[in-house]
Coordinates of N, CA and C in Angstrom, one line a residue:
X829 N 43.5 7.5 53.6 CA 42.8 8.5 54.5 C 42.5 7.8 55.8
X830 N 42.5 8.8 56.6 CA 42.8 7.8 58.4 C 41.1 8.1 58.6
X831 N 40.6 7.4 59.7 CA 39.2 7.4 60.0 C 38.8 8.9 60.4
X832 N 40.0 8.9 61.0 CA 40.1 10.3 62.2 C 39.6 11.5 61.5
X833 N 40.3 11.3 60.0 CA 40.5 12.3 58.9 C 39.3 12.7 58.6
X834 N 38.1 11.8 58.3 CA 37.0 11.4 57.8 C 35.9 12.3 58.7
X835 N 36.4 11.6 59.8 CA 35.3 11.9 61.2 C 35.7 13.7 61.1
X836 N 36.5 13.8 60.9 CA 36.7 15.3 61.0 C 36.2 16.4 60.0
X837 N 35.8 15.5 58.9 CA 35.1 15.6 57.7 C 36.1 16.1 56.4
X838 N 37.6 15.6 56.6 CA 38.2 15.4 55.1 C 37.2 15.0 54.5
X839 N 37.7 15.7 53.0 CA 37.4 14.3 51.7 C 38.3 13.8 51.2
X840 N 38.6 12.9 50.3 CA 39.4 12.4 49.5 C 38.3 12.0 47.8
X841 N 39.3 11.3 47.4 CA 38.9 10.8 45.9 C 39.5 9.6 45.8
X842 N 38.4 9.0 45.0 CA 39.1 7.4 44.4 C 39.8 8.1 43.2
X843 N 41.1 7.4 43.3 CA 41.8 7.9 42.0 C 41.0 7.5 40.5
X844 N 41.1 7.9 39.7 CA 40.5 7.5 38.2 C 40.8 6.5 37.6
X845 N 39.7 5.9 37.7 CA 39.3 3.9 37.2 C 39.5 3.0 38.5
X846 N 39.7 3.8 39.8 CA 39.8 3.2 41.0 C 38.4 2.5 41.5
X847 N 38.6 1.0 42.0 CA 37.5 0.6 42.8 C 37.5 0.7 44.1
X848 N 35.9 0.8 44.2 CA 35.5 0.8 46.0 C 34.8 -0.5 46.1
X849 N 35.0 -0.6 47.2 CA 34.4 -2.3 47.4 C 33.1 -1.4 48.5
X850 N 32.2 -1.6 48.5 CA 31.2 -1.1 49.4 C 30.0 -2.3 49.9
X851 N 30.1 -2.5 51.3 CA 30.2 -3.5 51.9 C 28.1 -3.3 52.6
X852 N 27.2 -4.3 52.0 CA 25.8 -3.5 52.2 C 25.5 -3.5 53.9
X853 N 23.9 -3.2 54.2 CA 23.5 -3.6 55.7 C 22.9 -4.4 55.4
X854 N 22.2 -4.3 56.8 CA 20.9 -5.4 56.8 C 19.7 -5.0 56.3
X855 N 19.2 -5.6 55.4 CA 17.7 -5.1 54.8 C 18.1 -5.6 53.2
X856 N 19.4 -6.2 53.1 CA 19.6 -6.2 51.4 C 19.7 -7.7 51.8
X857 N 19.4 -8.7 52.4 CA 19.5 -10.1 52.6 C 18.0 -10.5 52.0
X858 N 18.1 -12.0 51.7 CA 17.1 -12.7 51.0 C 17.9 -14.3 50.9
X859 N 16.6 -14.8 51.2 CA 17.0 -16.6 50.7 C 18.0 -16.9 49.8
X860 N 18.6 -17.7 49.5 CA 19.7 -18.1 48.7 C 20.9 -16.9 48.3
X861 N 20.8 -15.9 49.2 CA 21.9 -15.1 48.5 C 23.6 -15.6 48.6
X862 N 24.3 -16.2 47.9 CA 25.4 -16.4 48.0 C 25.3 -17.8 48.2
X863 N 24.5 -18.1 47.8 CA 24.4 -20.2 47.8 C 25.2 -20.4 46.3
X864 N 25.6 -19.7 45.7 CA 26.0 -20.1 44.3 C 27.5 -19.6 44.6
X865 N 27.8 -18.9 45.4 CA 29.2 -19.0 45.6 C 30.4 -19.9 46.8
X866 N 29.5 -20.7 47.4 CA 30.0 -21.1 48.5 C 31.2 -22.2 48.1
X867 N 31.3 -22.7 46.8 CA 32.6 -23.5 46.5 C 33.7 -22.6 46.0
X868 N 33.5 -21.2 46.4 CA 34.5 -20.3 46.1 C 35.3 -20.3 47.4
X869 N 36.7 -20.7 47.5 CA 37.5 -20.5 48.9 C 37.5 -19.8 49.8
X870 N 37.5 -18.3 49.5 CA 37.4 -17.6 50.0 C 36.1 -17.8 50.9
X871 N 35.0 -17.6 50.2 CA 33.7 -17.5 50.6 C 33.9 -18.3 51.9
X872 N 33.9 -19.5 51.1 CA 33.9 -20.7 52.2 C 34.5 -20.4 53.2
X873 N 35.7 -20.0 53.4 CA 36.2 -19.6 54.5 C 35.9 -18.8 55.6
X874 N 35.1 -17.8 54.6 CA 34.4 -16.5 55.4 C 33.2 -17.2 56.3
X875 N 32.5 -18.2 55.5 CA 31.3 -18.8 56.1 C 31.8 -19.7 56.9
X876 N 32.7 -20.5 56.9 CA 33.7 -21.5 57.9 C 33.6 -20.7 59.6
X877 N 34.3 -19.6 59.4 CA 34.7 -18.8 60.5 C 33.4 -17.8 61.3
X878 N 32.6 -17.9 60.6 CA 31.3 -17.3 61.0 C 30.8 -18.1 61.7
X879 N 30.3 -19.7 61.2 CA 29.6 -20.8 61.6 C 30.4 -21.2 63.2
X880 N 31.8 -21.1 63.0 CA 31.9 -20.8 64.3 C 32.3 -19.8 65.4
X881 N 31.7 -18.7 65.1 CA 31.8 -17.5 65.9 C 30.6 -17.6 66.2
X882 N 29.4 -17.4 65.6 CA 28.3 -17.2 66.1 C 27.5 -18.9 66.1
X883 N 28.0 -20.4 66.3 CA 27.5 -21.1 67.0 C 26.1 -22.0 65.7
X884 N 26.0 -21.6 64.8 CA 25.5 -22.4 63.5 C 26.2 -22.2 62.3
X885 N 25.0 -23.1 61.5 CA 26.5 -23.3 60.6 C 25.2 -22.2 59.6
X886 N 26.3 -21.3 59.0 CA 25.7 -20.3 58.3 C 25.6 -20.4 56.8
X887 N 26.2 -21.1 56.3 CA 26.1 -21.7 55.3 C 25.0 -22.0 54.5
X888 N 24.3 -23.1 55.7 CA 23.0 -23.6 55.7 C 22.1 -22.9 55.6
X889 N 22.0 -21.6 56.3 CA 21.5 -20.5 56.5 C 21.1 -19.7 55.5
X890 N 21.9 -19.7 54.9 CA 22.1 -18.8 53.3 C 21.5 -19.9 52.3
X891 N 21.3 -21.3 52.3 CA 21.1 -22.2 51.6 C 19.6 -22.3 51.8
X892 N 18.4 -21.7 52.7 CA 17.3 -22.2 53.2 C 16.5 -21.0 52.6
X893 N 15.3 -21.7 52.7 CA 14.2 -21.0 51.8 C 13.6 -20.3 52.9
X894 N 13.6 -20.0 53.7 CA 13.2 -19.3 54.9 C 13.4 -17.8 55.1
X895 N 12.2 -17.2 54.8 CA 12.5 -15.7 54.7 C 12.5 -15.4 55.8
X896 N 12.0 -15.7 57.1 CA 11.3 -15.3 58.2 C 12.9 -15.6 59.0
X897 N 13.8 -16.6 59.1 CA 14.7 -16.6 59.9 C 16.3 -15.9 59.2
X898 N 16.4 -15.8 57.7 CA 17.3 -15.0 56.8 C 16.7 -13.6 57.4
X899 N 15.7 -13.3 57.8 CA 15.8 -11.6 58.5 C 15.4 -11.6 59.7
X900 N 15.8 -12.3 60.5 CA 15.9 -12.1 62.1 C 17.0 -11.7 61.7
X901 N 17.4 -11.0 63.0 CA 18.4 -10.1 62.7 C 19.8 -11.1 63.6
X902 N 19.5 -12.0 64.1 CA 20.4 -12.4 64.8 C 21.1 -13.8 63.4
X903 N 20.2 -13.9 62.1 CA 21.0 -14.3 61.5 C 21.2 -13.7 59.9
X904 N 20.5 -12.4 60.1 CA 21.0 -11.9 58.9 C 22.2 -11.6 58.6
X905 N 22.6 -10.9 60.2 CA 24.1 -9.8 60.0 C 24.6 -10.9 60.0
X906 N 24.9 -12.3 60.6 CA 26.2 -13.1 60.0 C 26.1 -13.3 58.8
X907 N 25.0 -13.6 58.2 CA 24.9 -14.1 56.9 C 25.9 -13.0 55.8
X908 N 25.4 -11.9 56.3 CA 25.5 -10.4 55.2 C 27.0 -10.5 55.7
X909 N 27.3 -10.3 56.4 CA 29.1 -10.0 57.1 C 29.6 -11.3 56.7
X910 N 28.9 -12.3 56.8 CA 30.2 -13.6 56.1 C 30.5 -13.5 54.3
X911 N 29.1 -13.4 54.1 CA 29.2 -13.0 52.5 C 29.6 -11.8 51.6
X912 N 29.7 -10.7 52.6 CA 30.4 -9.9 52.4 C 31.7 -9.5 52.2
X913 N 32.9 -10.3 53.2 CA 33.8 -10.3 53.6 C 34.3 -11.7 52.3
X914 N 34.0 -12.2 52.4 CA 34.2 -13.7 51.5 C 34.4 -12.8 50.4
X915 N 33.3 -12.3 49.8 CA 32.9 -12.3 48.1 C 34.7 -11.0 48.2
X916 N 34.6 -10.1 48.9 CA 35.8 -8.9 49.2 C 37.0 -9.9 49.0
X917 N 37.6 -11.1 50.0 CA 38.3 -11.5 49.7 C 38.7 -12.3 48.3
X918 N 37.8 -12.5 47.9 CA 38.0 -13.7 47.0 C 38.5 -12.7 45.7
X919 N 37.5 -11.5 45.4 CA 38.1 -10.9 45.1 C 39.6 -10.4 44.9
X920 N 40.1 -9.8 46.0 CA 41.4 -9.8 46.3 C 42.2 -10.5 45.7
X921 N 41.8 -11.6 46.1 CA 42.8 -13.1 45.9 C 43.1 -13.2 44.4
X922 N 42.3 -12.6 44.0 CA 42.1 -12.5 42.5 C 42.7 -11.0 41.5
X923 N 43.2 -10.4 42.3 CA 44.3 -9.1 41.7 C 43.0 -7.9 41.6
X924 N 41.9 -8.1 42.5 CA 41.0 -6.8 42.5 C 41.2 -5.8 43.8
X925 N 42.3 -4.7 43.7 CA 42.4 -3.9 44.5 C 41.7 -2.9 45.0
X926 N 40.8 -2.8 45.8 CA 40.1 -1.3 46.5 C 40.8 -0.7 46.8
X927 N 40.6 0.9 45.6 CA 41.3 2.4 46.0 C 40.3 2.9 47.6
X928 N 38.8 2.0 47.7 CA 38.6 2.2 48.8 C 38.0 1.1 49.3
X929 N 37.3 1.2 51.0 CA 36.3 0.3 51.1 C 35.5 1.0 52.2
X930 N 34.2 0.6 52.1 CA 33.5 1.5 52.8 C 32.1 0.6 53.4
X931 N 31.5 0.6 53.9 CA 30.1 0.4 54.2 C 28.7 0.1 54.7
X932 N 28.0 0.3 54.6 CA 26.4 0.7 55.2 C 26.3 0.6 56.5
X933 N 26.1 0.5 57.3 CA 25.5 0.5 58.8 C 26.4 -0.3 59.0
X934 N 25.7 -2.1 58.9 CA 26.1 -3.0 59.0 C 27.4 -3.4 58.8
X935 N 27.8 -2.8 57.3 CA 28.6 -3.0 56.4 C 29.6 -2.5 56.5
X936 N 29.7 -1.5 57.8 CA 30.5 -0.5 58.2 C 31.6 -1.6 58.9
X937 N 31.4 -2.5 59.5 CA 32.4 -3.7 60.5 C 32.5 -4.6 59.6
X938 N 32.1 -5.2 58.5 CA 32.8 -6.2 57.8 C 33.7 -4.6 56.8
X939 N 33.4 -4.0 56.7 CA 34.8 -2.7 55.6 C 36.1 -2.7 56.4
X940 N 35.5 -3.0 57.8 CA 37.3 -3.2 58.4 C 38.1 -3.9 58.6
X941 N 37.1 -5.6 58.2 CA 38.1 -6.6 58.1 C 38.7 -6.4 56.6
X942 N 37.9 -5.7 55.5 CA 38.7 -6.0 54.6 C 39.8 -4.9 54.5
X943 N 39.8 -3.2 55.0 CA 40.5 -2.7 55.2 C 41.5 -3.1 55.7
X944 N 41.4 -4.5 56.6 CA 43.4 -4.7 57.3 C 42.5 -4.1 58.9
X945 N 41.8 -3.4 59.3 CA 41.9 -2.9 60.9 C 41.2 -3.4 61.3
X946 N 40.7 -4.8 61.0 CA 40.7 -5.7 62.3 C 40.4 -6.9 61.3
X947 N 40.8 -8.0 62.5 CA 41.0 -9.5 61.5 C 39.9 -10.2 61.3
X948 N 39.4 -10.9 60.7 CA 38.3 -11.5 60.1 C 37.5 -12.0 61.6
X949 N 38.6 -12.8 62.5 CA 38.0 -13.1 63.9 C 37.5 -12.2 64.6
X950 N 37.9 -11.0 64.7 CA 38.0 -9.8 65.6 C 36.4 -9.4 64.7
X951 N 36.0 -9.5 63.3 CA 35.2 -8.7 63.0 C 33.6 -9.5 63.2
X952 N 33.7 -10.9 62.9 CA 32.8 -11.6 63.7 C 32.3 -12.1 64.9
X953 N 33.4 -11.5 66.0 CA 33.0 -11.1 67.3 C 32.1 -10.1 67.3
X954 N 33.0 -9.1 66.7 CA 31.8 -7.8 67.0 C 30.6 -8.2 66.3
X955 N 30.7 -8.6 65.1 CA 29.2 -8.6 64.8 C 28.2 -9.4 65.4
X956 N 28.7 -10.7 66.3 CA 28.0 -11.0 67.2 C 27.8 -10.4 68.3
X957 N 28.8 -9.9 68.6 CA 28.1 -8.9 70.1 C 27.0 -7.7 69.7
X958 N 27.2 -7.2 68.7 CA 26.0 -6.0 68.0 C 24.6 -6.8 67.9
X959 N 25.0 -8.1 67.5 CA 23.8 -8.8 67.0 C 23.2 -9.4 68.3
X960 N 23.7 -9.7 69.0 CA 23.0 -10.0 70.5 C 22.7 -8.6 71.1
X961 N 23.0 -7.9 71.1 CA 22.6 -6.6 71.7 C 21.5 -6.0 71.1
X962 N 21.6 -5.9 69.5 CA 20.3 -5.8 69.2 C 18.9 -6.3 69.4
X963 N 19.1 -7.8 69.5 CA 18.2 -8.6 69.1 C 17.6 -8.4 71.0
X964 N 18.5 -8.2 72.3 CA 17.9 -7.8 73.4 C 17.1 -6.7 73.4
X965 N 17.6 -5.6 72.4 CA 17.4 -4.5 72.6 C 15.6 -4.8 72.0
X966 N 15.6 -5.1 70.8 CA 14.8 -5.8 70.3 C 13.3 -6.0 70.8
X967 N 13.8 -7.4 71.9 CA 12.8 -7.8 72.8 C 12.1 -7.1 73.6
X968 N 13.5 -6.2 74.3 CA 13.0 -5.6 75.5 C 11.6 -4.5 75.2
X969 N 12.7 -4.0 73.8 CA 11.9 -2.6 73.5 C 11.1 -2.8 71.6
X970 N 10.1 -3.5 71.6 CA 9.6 -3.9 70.0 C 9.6 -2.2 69.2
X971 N 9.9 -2.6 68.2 CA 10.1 -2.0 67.1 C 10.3 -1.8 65.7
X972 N 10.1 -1.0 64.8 CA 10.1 -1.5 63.5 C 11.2 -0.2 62.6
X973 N 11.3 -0.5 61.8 CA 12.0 0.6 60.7 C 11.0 0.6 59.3
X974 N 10.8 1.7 58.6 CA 10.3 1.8 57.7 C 11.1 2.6 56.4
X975 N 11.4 2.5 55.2 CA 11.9 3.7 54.5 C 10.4 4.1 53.5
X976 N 10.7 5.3 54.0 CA 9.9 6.6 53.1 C 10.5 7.1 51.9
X977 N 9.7 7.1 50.8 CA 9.9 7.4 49.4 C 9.4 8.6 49.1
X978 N 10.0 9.1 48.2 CA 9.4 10.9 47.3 C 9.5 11.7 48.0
X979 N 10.1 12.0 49.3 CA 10.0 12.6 50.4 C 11.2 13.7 50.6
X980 N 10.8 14.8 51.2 CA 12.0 15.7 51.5 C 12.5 15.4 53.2
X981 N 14.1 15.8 53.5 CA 14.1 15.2 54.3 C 13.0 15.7 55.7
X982 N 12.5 17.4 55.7 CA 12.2 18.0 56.0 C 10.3 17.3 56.8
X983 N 10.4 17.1 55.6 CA 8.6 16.2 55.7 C 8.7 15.1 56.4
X984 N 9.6 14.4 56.2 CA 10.1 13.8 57.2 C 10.2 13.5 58.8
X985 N 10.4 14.8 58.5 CA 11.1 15.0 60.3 C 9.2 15.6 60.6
X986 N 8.9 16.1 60.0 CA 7.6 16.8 60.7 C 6.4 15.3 60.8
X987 N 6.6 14.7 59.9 CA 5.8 13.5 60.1 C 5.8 12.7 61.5
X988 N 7.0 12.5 61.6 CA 7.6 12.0 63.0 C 7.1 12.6 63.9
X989 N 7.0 14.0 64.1 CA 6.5 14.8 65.3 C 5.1 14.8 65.3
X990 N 4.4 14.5 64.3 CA 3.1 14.5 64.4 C 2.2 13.1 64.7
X991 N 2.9 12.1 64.3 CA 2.6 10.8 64.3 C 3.4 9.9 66.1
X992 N 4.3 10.7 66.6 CA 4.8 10.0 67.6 C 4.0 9.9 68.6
X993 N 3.4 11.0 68.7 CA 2.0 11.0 70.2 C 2.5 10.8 71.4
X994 N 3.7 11.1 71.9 CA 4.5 10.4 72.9 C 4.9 9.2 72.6
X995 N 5.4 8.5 71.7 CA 6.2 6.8 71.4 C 7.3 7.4 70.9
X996 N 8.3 7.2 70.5 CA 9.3 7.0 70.0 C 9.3 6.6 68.4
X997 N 9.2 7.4 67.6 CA 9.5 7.9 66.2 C 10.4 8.8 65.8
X998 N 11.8 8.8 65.1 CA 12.9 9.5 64.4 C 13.3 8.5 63.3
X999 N 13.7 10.1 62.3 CA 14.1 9.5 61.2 C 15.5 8.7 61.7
X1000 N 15.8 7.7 61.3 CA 16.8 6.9 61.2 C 17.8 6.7 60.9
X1001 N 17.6 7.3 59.2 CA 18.6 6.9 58.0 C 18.1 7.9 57.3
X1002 N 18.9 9.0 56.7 CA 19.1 9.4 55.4 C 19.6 8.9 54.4
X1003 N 19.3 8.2 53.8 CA 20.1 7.1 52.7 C 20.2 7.8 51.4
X1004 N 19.2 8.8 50.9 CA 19.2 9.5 49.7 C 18.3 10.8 49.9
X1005 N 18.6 11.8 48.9 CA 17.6 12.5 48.8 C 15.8 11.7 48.1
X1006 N 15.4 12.1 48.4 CA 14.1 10.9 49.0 C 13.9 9.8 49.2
X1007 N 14.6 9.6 50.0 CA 15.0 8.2 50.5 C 15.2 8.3 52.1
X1008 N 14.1 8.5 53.2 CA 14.9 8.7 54.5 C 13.8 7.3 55.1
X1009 N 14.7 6.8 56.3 CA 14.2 5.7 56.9 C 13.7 5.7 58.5
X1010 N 13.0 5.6 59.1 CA 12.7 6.6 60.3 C 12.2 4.9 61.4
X1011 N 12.2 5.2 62.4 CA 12.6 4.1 63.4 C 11.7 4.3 64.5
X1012 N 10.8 3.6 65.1 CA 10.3 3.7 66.4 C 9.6 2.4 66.6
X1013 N 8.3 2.7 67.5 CA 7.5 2.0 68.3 C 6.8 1.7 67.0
X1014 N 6.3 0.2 67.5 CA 5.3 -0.3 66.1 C 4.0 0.7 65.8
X1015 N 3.5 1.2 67.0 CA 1.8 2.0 67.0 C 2.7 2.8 66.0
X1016 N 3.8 3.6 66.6 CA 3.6 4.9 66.3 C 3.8 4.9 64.2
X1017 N 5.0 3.5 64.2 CA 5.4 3.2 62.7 C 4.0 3.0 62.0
X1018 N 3.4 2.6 62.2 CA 2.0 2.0 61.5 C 1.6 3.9 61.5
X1019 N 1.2 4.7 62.2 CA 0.5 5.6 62.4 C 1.6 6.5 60.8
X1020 N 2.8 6.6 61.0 CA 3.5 7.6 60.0 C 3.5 6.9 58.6
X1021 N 3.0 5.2 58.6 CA 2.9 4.9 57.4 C 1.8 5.1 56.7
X1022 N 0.4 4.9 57.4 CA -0.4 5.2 56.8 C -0.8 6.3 56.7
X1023 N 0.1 7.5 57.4 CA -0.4 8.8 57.0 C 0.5 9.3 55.3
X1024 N 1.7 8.8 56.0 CA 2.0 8.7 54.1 C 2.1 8.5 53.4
X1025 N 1.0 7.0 53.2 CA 0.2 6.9 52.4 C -0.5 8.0 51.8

């Protein structure tokens, strides 16, 4: 199925007993994730070619007890996109074929190096250039994301309107039915959390 197809809103199907490789975002990182696989080739490679696209060695990165710099975002998404792409290959290498591949925000630009439409180099550029753009965007303009639970998407959207006061509050992410994740100014995020509380 072509992207084009997708955007246009085909569907398709994984054939039956078919795998999808589904590639996460940012917000599923934590200390040591993938420190237990780094003597896997693949991996290593993934992390090899990361460490030098984005200028540290990410390895280390993924090896550190440091919760506070594993979610800055300027070294999560390498982290998530090297170990991502790694664990997909190695896979591979290993006779595991995706009938698809797909993935989260983030996860959406490492799904294309493993899809074949763009090369592992080509996909750690971009994710450094997203990740410097963010992290300006970041600075310039502070902000937070929250996900809201039990919630319809509906209540949602009205919380937003009631709590933004003029700041910048929208839902963000629909990720599930009660599951929506909504994005703005820190006052205003503090103001829609504790009201839904």
């Amino acid at each position: 199925v072509a992207m084009a197809d997708i955007a246009a809103g085909a569907s398709f199907a994984i054939p039956s007993g078919g795998i999808a490789f589904m590639l996460s975002g940012q917000g599923s990182q934590k200390p040591g994730m993938g420190a237990d696989l780094l003597d896997v080739p693949e991996v290593a490679a993934a992390f090899s070619l990361a460490s030098k696209t984005f200028g540290f060695d990410v390895a280390e990165l993924v090896c550190s007890d440091d919760p506070d710099r594993i979610n800055d975002t300027r070294f999560a998404q390498p982290a998530l996109c090297a170990l991502s792409v790694g664990i997909a290959h190695a896979l591979e290498a290993r006779g595991v074929e995706p009938a698809a591949v797909l993935g989260f925000s983030l996860g959406q630009i490492g799904a294309l190096a493993v899809a074949g439409m763009l090369s592992d180099e080509e996909t750690f550029a971009l994710v450094r250039r997203r990740t410097d753009l963010m992290a300006q965007a970041a600075e310039k303009h502070p902000g937070a994301m929250s996900a809201l639970l039990k919630g319809t998407d509906e209540e949602v959207e009205e919380l937003c309107e009631r709590c933004a006061q003029g700041q910048v509050l929208v839902p963000a992410n629909y990720n599930s039915p009660g599951q929506v994740v909504i994005s703005g100014e820190l006052e205003a995020i503090a103001r829609a959390e504790e009201e839904w509380t």
